Tab-separated table of C-alpha atoms and ligand atoms in Angstrom:
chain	number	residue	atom	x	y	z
A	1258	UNK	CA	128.024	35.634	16.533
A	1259	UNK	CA	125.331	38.087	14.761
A	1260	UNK	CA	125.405	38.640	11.202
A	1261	UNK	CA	126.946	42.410	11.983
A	1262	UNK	CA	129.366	41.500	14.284
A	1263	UNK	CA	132.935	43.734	14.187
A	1264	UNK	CA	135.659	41.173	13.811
A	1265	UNK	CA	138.576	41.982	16.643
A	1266	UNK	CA	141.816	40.276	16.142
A	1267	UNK	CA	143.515	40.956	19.839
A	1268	UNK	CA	147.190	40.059	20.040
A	1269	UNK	CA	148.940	39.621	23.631
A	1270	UNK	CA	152.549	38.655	24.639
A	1271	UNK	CA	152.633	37.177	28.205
A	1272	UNK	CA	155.715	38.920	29.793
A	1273	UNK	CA	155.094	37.856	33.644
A	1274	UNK	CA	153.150	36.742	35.716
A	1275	UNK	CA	149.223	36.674	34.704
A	1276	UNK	CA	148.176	40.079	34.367
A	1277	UNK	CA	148.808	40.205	30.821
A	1278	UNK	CA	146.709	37.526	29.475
A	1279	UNK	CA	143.949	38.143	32.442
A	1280	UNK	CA	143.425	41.422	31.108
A	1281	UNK	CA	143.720	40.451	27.891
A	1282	UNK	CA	141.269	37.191	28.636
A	1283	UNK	CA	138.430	39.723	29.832
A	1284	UNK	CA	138.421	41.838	27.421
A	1285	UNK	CA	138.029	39.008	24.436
A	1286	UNK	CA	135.466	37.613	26.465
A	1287	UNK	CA	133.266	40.922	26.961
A	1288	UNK	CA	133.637	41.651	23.499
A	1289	UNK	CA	132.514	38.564	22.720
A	1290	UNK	CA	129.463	38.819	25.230
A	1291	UNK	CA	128.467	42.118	23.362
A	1292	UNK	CA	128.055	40.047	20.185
A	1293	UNK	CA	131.316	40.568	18.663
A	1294	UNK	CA	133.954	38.142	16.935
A	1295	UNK	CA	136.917	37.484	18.900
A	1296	UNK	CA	140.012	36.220	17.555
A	1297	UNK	CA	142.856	36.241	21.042
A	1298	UNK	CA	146.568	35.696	19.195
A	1299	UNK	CA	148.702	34.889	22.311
A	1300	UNK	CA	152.185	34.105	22.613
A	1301	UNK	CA	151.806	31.929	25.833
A	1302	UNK	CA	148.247	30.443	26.016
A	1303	UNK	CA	149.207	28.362	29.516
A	1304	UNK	CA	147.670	30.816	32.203
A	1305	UNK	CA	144.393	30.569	29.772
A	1306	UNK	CA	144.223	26.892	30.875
A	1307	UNK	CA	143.767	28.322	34.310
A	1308	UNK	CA	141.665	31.355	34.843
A	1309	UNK	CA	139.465	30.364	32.095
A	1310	UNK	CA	139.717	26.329	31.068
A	1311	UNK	CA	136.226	26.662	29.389
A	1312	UNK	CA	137.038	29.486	27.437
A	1313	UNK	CA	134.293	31.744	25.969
A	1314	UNK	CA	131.514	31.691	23.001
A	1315	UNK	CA	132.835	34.036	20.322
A	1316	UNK	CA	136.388	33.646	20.917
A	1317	UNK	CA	139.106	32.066	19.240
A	1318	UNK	CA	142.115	31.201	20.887
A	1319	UNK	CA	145.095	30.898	18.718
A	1320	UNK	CA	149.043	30.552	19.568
A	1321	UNK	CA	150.591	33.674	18.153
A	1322	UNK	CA	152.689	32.263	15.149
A	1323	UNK	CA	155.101	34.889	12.663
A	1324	UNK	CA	153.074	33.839	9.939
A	1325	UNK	CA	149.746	34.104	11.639
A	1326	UNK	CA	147.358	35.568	8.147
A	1327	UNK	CA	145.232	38.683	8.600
A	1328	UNK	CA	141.657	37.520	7.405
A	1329	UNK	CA	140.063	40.002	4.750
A	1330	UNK	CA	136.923	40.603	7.214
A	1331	UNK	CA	138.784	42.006	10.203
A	1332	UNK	CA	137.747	45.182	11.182
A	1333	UNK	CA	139.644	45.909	14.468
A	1334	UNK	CA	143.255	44.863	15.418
A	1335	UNK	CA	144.067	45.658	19.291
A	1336	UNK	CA	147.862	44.913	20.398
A	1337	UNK	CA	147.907	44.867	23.654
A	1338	UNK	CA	150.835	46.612	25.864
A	1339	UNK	CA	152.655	47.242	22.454
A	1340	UNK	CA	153.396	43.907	21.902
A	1341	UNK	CA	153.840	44.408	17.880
A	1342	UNK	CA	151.879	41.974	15.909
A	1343	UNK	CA	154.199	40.029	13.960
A	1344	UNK	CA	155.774	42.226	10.716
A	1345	UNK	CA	153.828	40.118	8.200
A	1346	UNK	CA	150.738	40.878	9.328
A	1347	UNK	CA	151.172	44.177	9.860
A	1348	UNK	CA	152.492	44.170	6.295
A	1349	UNK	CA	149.118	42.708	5.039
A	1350	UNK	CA	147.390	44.895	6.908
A	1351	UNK	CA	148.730	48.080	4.996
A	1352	UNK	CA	148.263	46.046	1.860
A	1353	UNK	CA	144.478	46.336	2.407
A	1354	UNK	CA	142.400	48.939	0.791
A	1355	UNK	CA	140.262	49.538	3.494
A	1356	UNK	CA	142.403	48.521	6.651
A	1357	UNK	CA	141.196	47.897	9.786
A	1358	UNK	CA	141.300	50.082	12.678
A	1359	UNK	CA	144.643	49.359	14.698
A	1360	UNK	CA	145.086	50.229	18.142
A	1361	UNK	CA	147.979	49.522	20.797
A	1362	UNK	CA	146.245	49.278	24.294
A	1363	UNK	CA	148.274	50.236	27.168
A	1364	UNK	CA	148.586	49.390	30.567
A	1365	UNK	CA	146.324	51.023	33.120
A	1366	UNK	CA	147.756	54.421	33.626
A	1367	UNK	CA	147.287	56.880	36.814
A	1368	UNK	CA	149.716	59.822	35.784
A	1369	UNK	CA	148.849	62.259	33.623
A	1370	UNK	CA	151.432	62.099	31.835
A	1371	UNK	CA	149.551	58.321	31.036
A	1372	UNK	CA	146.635	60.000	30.167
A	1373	UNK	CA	147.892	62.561	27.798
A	1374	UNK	CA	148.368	59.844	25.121
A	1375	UNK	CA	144.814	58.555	24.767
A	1376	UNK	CA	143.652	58.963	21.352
A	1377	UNK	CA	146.428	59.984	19.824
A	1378	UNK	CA	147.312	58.719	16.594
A	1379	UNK	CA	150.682	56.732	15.612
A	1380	UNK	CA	151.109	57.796	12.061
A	1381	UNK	CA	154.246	54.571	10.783
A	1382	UNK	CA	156.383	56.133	8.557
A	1383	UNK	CA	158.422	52.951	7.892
A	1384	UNK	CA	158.620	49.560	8.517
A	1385	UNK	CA	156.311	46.997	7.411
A	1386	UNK	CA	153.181	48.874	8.594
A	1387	UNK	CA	154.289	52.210	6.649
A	1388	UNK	CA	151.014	54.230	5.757
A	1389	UNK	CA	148.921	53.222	8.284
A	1390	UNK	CA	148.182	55.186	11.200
A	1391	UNK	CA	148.110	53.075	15.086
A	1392	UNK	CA	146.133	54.606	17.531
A	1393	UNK	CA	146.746	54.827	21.285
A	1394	UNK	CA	144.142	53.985	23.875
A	1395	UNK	CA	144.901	54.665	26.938
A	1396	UNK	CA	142.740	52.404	30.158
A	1397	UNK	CA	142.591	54.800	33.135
A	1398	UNK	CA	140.504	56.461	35.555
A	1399	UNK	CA	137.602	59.724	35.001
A	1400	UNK	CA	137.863	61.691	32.438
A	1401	UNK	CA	140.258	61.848	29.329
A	1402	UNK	CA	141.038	58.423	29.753
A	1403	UNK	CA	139.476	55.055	27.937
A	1404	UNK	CA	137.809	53.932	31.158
A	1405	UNK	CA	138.423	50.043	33.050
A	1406	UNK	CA	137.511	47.160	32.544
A	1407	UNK	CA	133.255	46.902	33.548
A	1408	UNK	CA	131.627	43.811	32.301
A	1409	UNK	CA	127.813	44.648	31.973
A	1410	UNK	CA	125.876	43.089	34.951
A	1411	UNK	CA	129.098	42.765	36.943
A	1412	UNK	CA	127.582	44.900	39.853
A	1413	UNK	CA	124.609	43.492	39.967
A	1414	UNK	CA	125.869	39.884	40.203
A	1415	UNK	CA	128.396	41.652	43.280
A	1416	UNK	CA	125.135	43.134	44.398
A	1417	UNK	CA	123.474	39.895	44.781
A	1418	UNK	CA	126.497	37.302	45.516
A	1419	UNK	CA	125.471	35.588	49.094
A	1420	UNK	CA	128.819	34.959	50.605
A	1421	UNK	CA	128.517	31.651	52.733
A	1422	UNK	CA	126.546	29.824	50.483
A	1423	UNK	CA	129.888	30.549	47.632
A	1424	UNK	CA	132.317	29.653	50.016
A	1425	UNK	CA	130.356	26.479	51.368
A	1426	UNK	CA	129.948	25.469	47.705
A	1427	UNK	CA	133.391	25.541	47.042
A	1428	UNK	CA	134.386	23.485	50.230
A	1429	UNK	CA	135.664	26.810	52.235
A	1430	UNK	CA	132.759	27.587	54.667
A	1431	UNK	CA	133.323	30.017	57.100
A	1432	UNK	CA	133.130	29.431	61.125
A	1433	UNK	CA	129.958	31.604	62.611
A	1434	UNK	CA	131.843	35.405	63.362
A	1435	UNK	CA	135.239	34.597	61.443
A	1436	UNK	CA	135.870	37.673	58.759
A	1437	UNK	CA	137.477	36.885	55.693
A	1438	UNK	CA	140.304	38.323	54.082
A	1439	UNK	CA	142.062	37.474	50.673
A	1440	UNK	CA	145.932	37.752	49.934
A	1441	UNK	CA	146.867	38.093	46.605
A	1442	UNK	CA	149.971	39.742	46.849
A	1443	UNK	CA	153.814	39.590	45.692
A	1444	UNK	CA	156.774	38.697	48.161
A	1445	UNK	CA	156.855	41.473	51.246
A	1446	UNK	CA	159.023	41.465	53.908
A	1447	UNK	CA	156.845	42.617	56.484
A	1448	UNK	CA	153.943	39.514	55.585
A	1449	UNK	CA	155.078	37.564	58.816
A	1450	UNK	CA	153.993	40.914	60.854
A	1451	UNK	CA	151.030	41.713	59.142
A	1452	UNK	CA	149.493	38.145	59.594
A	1453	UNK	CA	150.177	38.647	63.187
A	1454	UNK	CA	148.218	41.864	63.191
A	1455	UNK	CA	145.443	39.849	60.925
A	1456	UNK	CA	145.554	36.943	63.531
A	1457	UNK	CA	144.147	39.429	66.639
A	1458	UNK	CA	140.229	38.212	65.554
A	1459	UNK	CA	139.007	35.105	64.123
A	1460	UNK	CA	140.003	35.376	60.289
A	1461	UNK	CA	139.698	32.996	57.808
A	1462	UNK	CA	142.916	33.559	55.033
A	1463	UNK	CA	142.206	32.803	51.411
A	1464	UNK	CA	145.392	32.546	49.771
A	1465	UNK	CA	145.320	32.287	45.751
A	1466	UNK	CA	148.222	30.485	43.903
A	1467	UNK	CA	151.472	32.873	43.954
A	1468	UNK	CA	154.451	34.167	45.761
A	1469	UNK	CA	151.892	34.481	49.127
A	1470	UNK	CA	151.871	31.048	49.340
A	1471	UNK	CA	155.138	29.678	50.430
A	1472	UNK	CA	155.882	32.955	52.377
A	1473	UNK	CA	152.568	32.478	54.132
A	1474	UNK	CA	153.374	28.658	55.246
A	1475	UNK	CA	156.891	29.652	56.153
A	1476	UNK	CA	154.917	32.449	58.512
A	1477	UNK	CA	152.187	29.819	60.190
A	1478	UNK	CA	153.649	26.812	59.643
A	1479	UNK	CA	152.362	23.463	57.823
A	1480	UNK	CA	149.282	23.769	60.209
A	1481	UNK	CA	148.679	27.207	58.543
A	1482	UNK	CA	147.251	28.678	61.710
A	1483	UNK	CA	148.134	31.091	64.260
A	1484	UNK	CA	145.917	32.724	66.953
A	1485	UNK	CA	142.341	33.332	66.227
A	1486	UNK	CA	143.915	32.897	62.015
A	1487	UNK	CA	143.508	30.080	59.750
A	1488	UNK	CA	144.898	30.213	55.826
A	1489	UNK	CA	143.847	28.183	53.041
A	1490	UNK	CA	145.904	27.842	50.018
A	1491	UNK	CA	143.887	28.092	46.655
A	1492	UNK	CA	143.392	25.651	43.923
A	1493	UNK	CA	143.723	27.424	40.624
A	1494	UNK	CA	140.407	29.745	40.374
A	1495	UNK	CA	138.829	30.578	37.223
A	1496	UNK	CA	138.668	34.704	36.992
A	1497	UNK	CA	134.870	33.980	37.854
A	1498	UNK	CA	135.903	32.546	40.949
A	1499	UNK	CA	138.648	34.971	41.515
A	1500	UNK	CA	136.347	37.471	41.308
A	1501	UNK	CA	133.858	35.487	43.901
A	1502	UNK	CA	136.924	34.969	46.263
A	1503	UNK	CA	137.587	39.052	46.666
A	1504	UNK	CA	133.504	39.314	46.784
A	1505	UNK	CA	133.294	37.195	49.697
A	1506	UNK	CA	136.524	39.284	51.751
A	1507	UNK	CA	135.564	41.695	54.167
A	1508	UNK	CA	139.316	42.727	52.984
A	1509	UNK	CA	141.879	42.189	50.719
A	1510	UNK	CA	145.460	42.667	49.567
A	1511	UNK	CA	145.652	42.742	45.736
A	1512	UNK	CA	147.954	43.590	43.012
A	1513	UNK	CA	149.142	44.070	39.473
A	1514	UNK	CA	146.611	45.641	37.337
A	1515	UNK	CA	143.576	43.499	36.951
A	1516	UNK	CA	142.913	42.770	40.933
A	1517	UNK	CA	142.886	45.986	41.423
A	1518	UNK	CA	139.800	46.756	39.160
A	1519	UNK	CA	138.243	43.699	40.280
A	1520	UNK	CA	138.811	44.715	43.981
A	1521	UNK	CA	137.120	47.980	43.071
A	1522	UNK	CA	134.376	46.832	41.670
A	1523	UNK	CA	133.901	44.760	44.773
A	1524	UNK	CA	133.376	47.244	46.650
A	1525	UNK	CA	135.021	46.120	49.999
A	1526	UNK	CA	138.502	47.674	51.708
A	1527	UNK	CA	141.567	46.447	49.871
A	1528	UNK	CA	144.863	47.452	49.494
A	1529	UNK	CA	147.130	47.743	46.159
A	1530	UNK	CA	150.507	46.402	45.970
A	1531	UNK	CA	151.740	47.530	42.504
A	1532	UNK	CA	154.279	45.465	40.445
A	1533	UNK	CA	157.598	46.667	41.304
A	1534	UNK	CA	159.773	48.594	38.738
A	1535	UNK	CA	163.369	48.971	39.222
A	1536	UNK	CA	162.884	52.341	38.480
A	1537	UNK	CA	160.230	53.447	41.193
A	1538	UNK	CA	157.911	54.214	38.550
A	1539	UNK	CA	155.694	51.578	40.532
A	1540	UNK	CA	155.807	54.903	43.392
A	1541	UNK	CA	154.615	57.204	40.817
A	1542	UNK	CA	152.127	55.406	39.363
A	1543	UNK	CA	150.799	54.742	43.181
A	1544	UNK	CA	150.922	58.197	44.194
A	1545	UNK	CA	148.827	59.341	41.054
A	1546	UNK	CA	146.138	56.363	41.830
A	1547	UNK	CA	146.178	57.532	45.107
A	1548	UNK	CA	145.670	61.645	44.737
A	1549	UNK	CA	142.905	60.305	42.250
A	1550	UNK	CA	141.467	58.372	44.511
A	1551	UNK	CA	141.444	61.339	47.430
A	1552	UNK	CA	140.094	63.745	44.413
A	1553	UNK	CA	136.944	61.754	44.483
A	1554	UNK	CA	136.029	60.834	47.514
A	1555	UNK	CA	137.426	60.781	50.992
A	1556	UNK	CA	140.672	58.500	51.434
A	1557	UNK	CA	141.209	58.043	54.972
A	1558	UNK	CA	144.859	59.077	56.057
A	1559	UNK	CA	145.007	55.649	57.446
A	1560	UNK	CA	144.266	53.354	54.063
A	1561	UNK	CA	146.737	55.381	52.236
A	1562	UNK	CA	149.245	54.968	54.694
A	1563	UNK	CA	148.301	51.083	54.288
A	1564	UNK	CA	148.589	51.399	50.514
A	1565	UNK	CA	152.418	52.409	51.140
A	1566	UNK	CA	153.485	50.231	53.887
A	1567	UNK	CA	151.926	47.655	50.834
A	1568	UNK	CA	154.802	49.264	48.489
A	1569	UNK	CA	157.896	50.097	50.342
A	1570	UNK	CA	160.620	47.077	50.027
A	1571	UNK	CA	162.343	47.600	53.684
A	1572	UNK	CA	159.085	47.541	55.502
A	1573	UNK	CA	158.962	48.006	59.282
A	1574	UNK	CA	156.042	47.100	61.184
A	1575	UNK	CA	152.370	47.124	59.306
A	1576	UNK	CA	150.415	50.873	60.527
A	1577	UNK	CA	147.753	50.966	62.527
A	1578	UNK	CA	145.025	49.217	60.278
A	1579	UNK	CA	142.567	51.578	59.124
A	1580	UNK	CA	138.666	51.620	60.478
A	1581	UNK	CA	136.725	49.474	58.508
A	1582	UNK	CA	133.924	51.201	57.954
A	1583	UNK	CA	135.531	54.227	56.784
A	1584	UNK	CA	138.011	52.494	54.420
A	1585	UNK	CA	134.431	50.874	53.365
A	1586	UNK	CA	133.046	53.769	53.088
A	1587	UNK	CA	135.758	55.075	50.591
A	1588	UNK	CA	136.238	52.701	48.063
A	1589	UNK	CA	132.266	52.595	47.231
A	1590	UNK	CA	132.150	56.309	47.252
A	1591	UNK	CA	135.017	56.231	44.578
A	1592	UNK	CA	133.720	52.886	42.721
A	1593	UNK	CA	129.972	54.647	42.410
A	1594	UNK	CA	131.906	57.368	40.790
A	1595	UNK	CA	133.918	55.238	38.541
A	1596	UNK	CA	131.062	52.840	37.651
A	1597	UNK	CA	129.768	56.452	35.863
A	1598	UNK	CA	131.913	56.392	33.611
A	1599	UNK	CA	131.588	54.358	30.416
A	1600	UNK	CA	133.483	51.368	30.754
A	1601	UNK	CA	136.632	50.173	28.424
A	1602	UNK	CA	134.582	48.235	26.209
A	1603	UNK	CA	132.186	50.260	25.274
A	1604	UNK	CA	134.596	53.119	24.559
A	1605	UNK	CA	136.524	50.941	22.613
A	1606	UNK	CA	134.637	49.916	20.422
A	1607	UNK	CA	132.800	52.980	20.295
A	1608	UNK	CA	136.835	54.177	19.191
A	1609	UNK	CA	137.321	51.579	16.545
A	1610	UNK	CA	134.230	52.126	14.639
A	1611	UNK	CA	134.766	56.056	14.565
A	1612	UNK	CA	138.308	55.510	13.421
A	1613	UNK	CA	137.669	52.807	11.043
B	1823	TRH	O1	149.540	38.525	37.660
B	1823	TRH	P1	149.710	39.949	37.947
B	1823	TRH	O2	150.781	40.283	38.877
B	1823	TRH	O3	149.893	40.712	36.609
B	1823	TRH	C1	150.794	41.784	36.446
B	1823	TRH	C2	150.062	43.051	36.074
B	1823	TRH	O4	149.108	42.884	35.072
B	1823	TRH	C3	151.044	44.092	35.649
B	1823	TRH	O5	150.349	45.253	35.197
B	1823	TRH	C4	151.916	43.541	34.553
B	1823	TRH	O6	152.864	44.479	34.218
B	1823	TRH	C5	152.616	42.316	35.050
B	1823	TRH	O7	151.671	41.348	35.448
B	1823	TRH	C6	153.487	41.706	33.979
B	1823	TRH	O8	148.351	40.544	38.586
B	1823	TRH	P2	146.952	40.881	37.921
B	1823	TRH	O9	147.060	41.969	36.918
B	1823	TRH	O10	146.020	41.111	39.008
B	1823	TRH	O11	146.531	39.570	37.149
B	1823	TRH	C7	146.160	38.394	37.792
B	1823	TRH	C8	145.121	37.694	36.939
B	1823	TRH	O12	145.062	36.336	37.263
B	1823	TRH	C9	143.717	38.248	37.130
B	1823	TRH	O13	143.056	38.266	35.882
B	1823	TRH	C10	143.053	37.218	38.036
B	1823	TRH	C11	143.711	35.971	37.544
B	1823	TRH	N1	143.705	34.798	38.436
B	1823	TRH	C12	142.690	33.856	38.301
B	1823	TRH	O14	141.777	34.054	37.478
B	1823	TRH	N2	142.733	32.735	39.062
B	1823	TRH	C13	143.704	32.505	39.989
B	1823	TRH	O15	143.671	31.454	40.666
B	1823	TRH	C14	144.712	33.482	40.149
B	1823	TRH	C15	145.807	33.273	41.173
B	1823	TRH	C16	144.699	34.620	39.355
């Protein structure tokens, strides 16, 4: 930690699944890689044990407690996905003269309805925070929005990775001419029929620890194999070996929130299967990523078509699978244009120390 460091207190409630403290995880981490002073208050510290057992210089890991104490030197409190930090503290944070800067950060938004909120202040006008004023930022893509998740230097270690020599090193070498594809996906009906569609050319499956799993042995059998298709189920990864896995995919099937920026940033064809709301706002939110997508750059007819078959509940039969090279071709046009933009980080804090 340097002598000037801002001092983040970042409070996250794990609701499901990992998403929640991943994103949460990355962001305490790259703060803490810029030189500031992480404190991560988390309800549910278990998936930290496994995407990042080692945890990170400049961060503080602590279990989120009622009575957790504000320290006097904080200068930026960030609640993640409106998870209210617990009344007390909020209480001592109004008590303080010169309060710090308190933001709620949202979950990556795509409609512009979303989008419309960033910035916006959240004057309290009762309850235990009364006075104070929270302020909204709002993750999302181009313009108007707070930006994703970027790590300095993470496309230039993608730029460099050498495949075989990762895989090899982490006992999963590839047979000469096999692609690779990664599945990191929820239940789908239609997964049986898509890894016979996958199993048409020599494919090596990586399979990460989820829902895939069982549905993918119940598909191939103990053997996990069928045709020219072999799966391997994943130890627990750290997110730098997460990240490594979709790097070394000629393709992959993510979802949630976080995948989906890291399968971005990779730069290879991959398809989104969002977290289903009983709603359908899950549809909305796709159909906004997607006319942002095709407002960028080219989005073949066929990858979008892909990115619903991904997201409809009573699928039929996977669509014809779109040309590689063009679905290729897509996501780095739009990722080049995203990587222009300045990343979450550095708008955020670049937000806290203008409002503070
Ligand atoms: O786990 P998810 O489905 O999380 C979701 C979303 O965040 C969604 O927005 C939220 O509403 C919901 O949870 C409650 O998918 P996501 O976002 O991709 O997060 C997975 C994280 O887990 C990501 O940081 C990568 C990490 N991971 C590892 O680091 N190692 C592993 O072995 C595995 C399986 C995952």
């Amino acid at each position: 930690m340097t002598m000037s460091a801002v001092r983040w207190d970042l409070f996250c409630r794990v609701i499901d699944n990992l998403g929640d403290a991943g994103v949460c995880w990355r962001l305490a981490a790259d703060l803490a890689a810029r030189g500031e002073a992480v404190r991560l208050v988390i309800d549910d510290p278990s998936p930290l044990a496994h995407i990042a057992p080692d945890g990170a210089a400049g961060v503080e890991v602590l279990r989120w407690r009622d009575d957790v104490a504000l320290p006097a030197e904080v200068d930026v409190v960030v609640e993640a996905f409106a998870c209210d930090p617990p009344p007390r503290y909020v209480a001592q944070m109004a008590g303080c003269t010169r309060p710090p800067c308190w933001l709620n950060l949202e979950y990556l938004g795509t409609e512009a309805r979303a989008l419309r909120s960033h910035g916006l202040p959240s004057p309290q006008l009762e309850g235990p925070g009364r006075g104070l004023t929270k302020w909204w930022f709002q993750p999302g893509f181009g313009a108007g929005s707070g930006g994703l998740l970027r790590e300095p230097g993470l496309l230039a270690a993608r730029a460099a990775f050498e495949r075989d020599a990762w895989l090899q090193s982490m006992g999963w070498p590839r047979a000469p001419g096999e692609q690779v594809a990664v599945l990191f996906s929820y239940a789908h009906p239609g997964i049986a029929q898509w890894l016979v569609a996958l199993a048409s050319r020599p494919t090596l499956l990586l399979v990460p620890q989820g829902p895939a799993q069982p549905l993918v042995r119940a598909a191939l059998g103990p053997q996990l194999r069928q045709g020219a298709l072999r799966a391997l189920q994943l130890p627990w990864l750290t997110q730098s070996q997460f990240d490594r896995a979709l790097w070394s995919a000629d393709s992959s099937v993510v979802r949630g929130e976080d995948s989906l920026l890291r399968a971005l940033w990779c730069g290879s064809p991959f398809v989104w299967q969002l977290y289903p709301q009983r709603d359908g706002a899950h549809q909305r939110k796709l159909q906004a990523f997607l006319e942002h997508w095709a407002a960028e750059a080219p989005l073949p007819r066929a990858a979008s078509e892909w990115f619903v078959w991904w997201n409809t509940e009573a699928a039929g039969p996977p669509p014809r699978r779109p040309d590689a090279g063009a679905w290729r071709a897509a996501v780095l046009a739009w990722r080049d244009r995203l990587a222009q933009q300045a990343d979450l980080t550095t708008q955020l804090i670049g937000f806290a120390l203008a409002k503070r």
